[in-house]
PDB file of C-alpha atoms in Angstrom:
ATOM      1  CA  UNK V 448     -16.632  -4.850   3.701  1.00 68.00           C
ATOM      2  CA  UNK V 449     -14.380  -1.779   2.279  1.00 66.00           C
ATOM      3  CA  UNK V 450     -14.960  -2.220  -1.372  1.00 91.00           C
ATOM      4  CA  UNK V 451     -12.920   0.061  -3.838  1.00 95.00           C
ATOM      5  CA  UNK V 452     -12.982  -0.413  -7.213  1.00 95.00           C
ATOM      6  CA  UNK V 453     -10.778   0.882 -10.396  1.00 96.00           C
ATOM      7  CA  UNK V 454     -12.346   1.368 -13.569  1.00 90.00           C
ATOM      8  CA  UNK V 455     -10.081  -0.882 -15.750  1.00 91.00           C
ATOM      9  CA  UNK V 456      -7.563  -4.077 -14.897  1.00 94.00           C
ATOM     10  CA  UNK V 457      -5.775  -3.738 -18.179  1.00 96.00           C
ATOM     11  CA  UNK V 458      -4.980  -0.557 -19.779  1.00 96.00           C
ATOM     12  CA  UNK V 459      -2.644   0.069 -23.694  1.00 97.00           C
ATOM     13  CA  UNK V 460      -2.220   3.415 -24.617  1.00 97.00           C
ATOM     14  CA  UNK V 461       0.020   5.409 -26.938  1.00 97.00           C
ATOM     15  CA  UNK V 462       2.912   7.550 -25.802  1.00 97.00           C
ATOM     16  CA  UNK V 463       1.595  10.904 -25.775  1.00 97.00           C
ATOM     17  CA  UNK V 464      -2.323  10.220 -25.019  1.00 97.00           C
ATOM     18  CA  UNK V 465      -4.107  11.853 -21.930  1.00 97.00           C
ATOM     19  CA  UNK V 466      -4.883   8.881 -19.692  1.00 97.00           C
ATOM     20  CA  UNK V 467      -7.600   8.676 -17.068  1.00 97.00           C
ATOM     21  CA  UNK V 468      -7.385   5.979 -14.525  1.00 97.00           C
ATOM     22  CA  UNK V 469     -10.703   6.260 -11.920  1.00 97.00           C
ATOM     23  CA  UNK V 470     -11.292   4.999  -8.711  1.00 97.00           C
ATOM     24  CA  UNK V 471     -14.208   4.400  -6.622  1.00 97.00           C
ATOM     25  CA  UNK V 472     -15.211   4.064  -2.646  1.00 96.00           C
ATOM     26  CA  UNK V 473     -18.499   2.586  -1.025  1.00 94.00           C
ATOM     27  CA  UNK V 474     -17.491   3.072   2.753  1.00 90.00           C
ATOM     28  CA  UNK V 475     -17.511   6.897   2.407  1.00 91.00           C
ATOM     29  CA  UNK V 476     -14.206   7.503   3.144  1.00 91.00           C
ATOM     30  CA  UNK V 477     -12.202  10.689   3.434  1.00 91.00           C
ATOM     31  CA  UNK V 478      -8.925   9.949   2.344  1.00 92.00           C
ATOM     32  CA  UNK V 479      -7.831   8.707  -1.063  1.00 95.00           C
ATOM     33  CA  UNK V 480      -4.567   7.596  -2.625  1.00 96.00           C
ATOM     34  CA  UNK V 481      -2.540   7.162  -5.615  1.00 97.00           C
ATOM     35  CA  UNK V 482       0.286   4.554  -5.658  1.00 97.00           C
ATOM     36  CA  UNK V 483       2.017   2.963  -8.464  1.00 97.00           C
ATOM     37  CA  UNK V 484       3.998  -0.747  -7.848  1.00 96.00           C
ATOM     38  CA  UNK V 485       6.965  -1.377  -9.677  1.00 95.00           C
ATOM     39  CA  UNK V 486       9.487  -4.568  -8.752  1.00 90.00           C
ATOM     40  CA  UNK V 487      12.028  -3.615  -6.302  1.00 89.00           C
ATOM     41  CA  UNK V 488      10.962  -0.585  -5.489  1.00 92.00           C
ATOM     42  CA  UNK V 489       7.438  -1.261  -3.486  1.00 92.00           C
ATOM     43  CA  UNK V 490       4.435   0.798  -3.857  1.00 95.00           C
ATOM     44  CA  UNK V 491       5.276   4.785  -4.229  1.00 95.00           C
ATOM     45  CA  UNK V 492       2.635   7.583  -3.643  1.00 95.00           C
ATOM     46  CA  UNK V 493       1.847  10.073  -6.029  1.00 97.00           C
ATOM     47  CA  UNK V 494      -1.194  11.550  -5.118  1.00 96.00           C
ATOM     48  CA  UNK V 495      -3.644  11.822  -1.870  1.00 94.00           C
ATOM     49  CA  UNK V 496      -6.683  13.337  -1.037  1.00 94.00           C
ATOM     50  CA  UNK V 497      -7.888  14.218   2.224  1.00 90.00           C
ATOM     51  CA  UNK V 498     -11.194  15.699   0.899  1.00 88.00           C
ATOM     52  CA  UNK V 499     -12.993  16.348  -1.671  1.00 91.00           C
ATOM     53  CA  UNK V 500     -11.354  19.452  -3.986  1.00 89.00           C
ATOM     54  CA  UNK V 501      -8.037  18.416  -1.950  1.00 90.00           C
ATOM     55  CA  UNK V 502      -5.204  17.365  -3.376  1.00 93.00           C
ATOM     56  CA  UNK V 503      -1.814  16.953  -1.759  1.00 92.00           C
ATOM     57  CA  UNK V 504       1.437  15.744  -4.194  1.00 93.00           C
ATOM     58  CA  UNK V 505       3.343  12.309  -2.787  1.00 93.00           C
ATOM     59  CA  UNK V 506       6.690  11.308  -3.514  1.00 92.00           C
ATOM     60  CA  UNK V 507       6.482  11.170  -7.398  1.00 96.00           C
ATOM     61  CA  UNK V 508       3.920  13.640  -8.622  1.00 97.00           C
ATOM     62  CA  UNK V 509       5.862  14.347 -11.794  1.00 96.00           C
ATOM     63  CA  UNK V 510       3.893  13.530 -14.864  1.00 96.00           C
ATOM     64  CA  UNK V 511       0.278  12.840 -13.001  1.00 98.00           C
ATOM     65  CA  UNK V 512      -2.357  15.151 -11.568  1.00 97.00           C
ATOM     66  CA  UNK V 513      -5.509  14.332 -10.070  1.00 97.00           C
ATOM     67  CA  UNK V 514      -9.444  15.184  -9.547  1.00 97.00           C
ATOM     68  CA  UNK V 515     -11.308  14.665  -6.574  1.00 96.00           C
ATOM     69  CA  UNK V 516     -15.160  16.160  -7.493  1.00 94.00           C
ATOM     70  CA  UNK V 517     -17.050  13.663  -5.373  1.00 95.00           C
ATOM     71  CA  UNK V 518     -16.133  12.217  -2.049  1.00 95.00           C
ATOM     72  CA  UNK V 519     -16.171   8.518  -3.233  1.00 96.00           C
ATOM     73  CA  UNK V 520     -14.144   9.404  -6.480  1.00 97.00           C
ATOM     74  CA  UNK V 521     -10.853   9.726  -7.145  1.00 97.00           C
ATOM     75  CA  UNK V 522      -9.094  10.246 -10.491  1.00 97.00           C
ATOM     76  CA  UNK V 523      -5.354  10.000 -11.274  1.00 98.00           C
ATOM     77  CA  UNK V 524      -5.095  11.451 -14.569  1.00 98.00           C
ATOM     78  CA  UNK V 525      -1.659  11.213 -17.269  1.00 97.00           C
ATOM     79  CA  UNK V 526      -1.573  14.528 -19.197  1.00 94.00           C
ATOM     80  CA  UNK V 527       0.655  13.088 -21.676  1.00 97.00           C
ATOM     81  CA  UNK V 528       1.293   9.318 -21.190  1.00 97.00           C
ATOM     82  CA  UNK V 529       5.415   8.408 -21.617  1.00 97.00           C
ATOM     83  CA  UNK V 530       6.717   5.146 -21.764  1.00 97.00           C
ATOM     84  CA  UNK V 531       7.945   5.218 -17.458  1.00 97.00           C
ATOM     85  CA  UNK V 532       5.009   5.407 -17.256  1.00 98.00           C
ATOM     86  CA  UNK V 533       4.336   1.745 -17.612  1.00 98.00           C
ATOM     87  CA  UNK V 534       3.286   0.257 -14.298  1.00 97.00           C
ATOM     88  CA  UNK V 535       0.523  -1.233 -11.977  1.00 97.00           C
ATOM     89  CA  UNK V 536      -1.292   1.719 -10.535  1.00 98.00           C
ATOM     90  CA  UNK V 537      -3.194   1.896  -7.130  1.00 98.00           C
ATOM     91  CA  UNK V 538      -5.771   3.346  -5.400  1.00 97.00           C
ATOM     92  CA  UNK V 539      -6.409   2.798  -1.737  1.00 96.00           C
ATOM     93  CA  UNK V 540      -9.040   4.719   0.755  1.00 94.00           C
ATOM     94  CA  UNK V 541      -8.911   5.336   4.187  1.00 91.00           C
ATOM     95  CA  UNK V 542     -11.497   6.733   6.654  1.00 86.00           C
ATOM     96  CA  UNK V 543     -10.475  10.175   8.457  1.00 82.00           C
ATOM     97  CA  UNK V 544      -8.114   9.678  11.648  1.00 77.00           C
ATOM     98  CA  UNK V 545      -8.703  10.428  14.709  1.00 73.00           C
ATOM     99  CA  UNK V 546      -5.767  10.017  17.186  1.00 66.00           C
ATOM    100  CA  UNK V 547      -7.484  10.705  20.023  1.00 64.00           C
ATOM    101  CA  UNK V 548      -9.434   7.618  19.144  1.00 59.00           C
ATOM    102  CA  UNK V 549      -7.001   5.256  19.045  1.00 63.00           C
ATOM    103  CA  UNK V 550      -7.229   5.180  15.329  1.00 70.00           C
ATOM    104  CA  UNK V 551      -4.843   3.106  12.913  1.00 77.00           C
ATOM    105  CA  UNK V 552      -3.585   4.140   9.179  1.00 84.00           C
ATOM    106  CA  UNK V 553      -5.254   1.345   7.674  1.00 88.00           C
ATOM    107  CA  UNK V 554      -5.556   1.821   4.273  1.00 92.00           C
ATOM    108  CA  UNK V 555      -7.851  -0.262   1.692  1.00 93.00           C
ATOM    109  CA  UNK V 556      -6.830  -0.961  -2.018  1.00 96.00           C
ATOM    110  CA  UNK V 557      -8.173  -1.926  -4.918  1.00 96.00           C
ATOM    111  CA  UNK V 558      -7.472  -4.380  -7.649  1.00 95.00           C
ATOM    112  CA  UNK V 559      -5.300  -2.470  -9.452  1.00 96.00           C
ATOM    113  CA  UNK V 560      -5.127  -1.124 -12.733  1.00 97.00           C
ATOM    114  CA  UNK V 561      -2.179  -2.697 -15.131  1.00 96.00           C
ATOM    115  CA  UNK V 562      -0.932   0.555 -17.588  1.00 97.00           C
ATOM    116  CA  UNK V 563       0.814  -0.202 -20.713  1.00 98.00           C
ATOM    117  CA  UNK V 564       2.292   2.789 -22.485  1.00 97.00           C
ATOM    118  CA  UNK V 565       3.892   1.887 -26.327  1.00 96.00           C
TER     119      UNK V 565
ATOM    120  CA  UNK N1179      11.484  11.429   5.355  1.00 80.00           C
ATOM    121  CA  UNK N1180      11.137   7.949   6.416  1.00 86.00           C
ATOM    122  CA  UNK N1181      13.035   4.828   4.806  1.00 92.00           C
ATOM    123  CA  UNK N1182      11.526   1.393   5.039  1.00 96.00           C
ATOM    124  CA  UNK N1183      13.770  -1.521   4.218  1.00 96.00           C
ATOM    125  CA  UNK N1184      12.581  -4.848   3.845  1.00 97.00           C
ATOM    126  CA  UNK N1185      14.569  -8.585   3.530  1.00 97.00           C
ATOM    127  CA  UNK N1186      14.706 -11.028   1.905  1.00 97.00           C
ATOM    128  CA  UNK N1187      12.938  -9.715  -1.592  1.00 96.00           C
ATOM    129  CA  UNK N1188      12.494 -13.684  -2.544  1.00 97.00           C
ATOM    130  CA  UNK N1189      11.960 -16.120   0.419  1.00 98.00           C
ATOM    131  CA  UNK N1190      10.774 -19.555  -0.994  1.00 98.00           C
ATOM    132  CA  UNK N1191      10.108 -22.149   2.425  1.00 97.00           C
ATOM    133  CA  UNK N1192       8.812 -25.760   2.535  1.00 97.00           C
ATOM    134  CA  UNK N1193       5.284 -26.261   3.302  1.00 97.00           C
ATOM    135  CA  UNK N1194       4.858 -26.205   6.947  1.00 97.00           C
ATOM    136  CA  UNK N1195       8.032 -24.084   7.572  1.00 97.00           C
ATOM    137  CA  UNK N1196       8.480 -21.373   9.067  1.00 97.00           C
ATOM    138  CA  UNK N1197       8.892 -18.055   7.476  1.00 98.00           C
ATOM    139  CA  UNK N1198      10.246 -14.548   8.697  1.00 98.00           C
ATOM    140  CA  UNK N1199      10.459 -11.172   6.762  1.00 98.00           C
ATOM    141  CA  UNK N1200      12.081  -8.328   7.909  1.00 98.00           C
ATOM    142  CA  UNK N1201      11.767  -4.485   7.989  1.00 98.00           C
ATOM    143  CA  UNK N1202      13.946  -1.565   9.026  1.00 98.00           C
ATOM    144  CA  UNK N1203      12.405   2.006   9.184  1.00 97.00           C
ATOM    145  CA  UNK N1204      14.557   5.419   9.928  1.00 95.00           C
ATOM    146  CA  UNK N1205      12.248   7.859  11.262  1.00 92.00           C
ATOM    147  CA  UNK N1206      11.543   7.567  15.264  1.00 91.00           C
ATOM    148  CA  UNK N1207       8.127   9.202  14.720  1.00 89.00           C
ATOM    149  CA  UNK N1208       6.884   6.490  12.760  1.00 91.00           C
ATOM    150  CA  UNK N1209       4.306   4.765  15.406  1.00 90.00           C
ATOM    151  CA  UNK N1210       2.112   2.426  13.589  1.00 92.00           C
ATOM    152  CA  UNK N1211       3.571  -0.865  11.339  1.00 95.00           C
ATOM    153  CA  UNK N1212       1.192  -2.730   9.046  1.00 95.00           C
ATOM    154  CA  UNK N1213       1.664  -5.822   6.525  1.00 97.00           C
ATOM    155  CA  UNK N1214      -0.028  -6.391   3.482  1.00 97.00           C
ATOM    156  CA  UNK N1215      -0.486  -9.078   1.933  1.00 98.00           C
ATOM    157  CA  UNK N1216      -0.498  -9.195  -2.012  1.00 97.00           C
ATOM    158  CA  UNK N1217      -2.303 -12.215  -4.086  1.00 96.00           C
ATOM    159  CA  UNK N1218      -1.842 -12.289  -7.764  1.00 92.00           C
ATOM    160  CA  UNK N1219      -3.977  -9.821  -9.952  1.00 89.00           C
ATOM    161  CA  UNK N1220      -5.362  -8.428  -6.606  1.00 92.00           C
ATOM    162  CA  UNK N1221      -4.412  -5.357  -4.621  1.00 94.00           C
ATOM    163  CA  UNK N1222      -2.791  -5.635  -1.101  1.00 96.00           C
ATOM    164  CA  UNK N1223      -5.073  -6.752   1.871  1.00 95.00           C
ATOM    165  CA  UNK N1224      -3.973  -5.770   5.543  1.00 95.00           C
ATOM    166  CA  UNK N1225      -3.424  -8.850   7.253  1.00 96.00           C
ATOM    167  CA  UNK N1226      -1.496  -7.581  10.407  1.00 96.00           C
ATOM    168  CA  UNK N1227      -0.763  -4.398  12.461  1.00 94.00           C
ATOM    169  CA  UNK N1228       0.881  -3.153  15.983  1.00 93.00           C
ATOM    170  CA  UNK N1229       1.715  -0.066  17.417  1.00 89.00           C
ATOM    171  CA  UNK N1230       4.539   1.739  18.875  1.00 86.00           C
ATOM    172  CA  UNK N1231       3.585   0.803  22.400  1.00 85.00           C
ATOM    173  CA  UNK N1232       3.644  -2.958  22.054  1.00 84.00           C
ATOM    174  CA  UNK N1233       6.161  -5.340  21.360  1.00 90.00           C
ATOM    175  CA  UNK N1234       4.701  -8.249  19.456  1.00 94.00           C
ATOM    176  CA  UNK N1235       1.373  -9.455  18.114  1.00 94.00           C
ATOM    177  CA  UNK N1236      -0.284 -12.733  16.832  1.00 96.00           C
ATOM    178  CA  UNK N1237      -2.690 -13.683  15.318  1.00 94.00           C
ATOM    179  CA  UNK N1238      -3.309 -17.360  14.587  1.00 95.00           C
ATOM    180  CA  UNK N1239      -0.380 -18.420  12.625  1.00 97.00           C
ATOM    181  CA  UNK N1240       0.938 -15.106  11.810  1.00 98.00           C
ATOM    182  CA  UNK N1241       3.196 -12.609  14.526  1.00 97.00           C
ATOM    183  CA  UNK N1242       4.745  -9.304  13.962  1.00 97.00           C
ATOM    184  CA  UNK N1243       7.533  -7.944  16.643  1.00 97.00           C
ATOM    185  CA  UNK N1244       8.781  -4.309  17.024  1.00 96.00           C
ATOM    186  CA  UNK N1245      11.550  -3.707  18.792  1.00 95.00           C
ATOM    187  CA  UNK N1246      11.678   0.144  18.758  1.00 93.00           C
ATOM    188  CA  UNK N1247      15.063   0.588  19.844  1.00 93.00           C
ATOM    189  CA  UNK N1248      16.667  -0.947  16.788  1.00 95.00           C
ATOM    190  CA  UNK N1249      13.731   0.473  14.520  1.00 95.00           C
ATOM    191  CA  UNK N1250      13.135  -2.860  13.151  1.00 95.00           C
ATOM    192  CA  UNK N1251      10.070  -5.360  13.047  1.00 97.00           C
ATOM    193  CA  UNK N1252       9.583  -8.591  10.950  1.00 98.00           C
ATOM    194  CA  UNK N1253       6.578 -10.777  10.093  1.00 98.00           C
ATOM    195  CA  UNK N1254       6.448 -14.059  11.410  1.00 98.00           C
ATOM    196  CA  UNK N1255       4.636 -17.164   9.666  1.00 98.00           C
ATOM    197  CA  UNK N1256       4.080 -20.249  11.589  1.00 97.00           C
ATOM    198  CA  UNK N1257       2.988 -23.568   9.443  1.00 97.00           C
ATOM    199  CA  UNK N1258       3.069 -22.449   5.999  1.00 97.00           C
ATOM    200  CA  UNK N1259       0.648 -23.393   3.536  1.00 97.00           C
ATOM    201  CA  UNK N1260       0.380 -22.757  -0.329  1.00 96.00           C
ATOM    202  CA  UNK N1261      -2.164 -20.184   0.201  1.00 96.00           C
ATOM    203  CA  UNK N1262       0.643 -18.177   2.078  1.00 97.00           C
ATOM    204  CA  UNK N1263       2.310 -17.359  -1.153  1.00 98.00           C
ATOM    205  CA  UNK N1264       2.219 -13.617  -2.155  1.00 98.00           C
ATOM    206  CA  UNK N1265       4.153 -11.036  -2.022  1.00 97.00           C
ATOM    207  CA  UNK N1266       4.413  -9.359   1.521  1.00 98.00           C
ATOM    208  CA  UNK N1267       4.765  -5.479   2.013  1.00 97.00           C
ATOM    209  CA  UNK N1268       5.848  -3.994   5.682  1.00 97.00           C
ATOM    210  CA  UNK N1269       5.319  -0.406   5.872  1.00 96.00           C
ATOM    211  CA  UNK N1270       5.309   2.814   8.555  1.00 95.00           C
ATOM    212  CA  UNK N1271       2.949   5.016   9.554  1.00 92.00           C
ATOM    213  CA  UNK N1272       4.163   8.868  10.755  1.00 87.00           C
ATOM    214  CA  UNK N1273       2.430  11.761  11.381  1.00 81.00           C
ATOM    215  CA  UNK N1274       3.066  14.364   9.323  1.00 77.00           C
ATOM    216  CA  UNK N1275       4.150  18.352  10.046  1.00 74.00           C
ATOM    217  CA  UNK N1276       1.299  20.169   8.101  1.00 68.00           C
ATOM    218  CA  UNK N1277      -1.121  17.281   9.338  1.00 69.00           C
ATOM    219  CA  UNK N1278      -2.197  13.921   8.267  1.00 74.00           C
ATOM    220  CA  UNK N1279      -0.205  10.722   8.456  1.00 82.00           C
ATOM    221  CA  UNK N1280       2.197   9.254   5.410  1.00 87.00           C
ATOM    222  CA  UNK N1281       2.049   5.345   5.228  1.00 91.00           C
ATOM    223  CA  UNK N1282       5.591   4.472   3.699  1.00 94.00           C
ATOM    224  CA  UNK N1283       6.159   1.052   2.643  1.00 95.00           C
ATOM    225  CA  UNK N1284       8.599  -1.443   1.670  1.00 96.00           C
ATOM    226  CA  UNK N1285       9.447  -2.978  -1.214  1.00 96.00           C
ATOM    227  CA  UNK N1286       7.933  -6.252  -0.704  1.00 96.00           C
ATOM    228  CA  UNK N1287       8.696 -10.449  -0.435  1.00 97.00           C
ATOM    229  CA  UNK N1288       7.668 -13.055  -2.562  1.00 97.00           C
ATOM    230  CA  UNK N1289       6.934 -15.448  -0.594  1.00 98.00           C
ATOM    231  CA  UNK N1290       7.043 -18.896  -2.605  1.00 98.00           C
ATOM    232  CA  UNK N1291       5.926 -21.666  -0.447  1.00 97.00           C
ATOM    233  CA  UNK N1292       6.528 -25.221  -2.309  1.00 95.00           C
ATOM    234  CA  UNK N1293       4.377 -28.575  -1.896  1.00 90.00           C
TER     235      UNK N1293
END
């Protein structure tokens, strides 16, 4: 089984604080994903990662950046955390497509990671 | 870029009902439609998928239809149980210009299913 895991369920931080959120893949995946969940409004992506040193911006970049050192880590990073910021964050994985092959966009998430920002 | 609507946002059945969510999506390119399924304090686990080139799919007690034309598809749950409660995300898969493929989803049903 897919197993990806983020670092911390529950996170409180202070308006203005540099926040790391980490995730982490076992299959060896390619592909890695930001999204955060907010009612009504479904799951939004900021980030995604094709490879490692890749980085590509998603709908809501704004506010986030990323780091993608090692293939089976991926780290969505707050430079300075702001209240809107408050929100269940994401990460999913996904194996490298191949069309040819028939392949589907599956995509494997985590638990999540609950972010408080007072 | 794409658009993916989904109905109802609250659907609360009997148990052993039936239930049915729907999804619209705006982009034509968009060839591969997956549900989710989300259980509280957990992230969302596919559950169901088709493609473009077929029509409907089922699996047990659950179905998804596409009907391309209209750019619509819904989820289909036969015999609801309480375990069937969670929210419910539709989404669509494109390709995109530069390369890659964009999974854009919907903005989810809670699915309440009552004893």
């Amino acid at each position: 089984d897919v197993k990806v895991t983020q670092s911390s369920r529950y996170l409180v931080k202070r308006t203005g604080e540099k926040v790391f959120l980490e995730c982490v893949q076992d299959m060896d995946h390619e592909n890695m994903f930001w999204y955060r969940q907010d009612p009504g409004l479904g799951l939004r992506l900021i980030y995604f990662s094709y490879d490692v040193k890749m980085k590509e911006k998603g709908d809501i970049p704004e506010g986030y950046s990323v780091s993608r050192e090692k293939k089976e880590r991926f780290s969505l990073i707050l430079e300075s955390a702001s209240t809107n910021q408050t929100s269940m964050y994401l990460c999913a994985s996904r194996p490298i497509l191949l069309p040819l092959a028939g392949d589907a966009d599956t995509q494997y998430f985590g638990p999540g990671t609950r972010l408080t920002v007072l | 870029g794409e658009n993916v609507e989904q109905h109802p946002s609250t659907l609360s059945v009997q148990e052993g009902d039936s239930a049915v969510i729907k999804c619209t999506y705006s982009d034509s390119a968009s060839n591969y439609f997956p549900w989710y399924k989300q259980e509280l304090g957990k992230g969302p686990q596919l559950i169901i998928d088709i493609r473009s080139n077929v029509g409907e799919k089922k699996d047990q007690r659950i179905a998804v239809t596409l009907n391309k034309t209209a750019k619509h598809f819904s989820l289909h749950i036969t015999e609801t149980q309480p375990e069937d409660s969670a929210v419910y995300f539709c989404a669509a898969s494109r390709k995109l210009t530069g390369g890659g493929n964009k999974l854009t989803f919907g903005t989810g049903t809670q699915l309440k299913v009552e004893l």
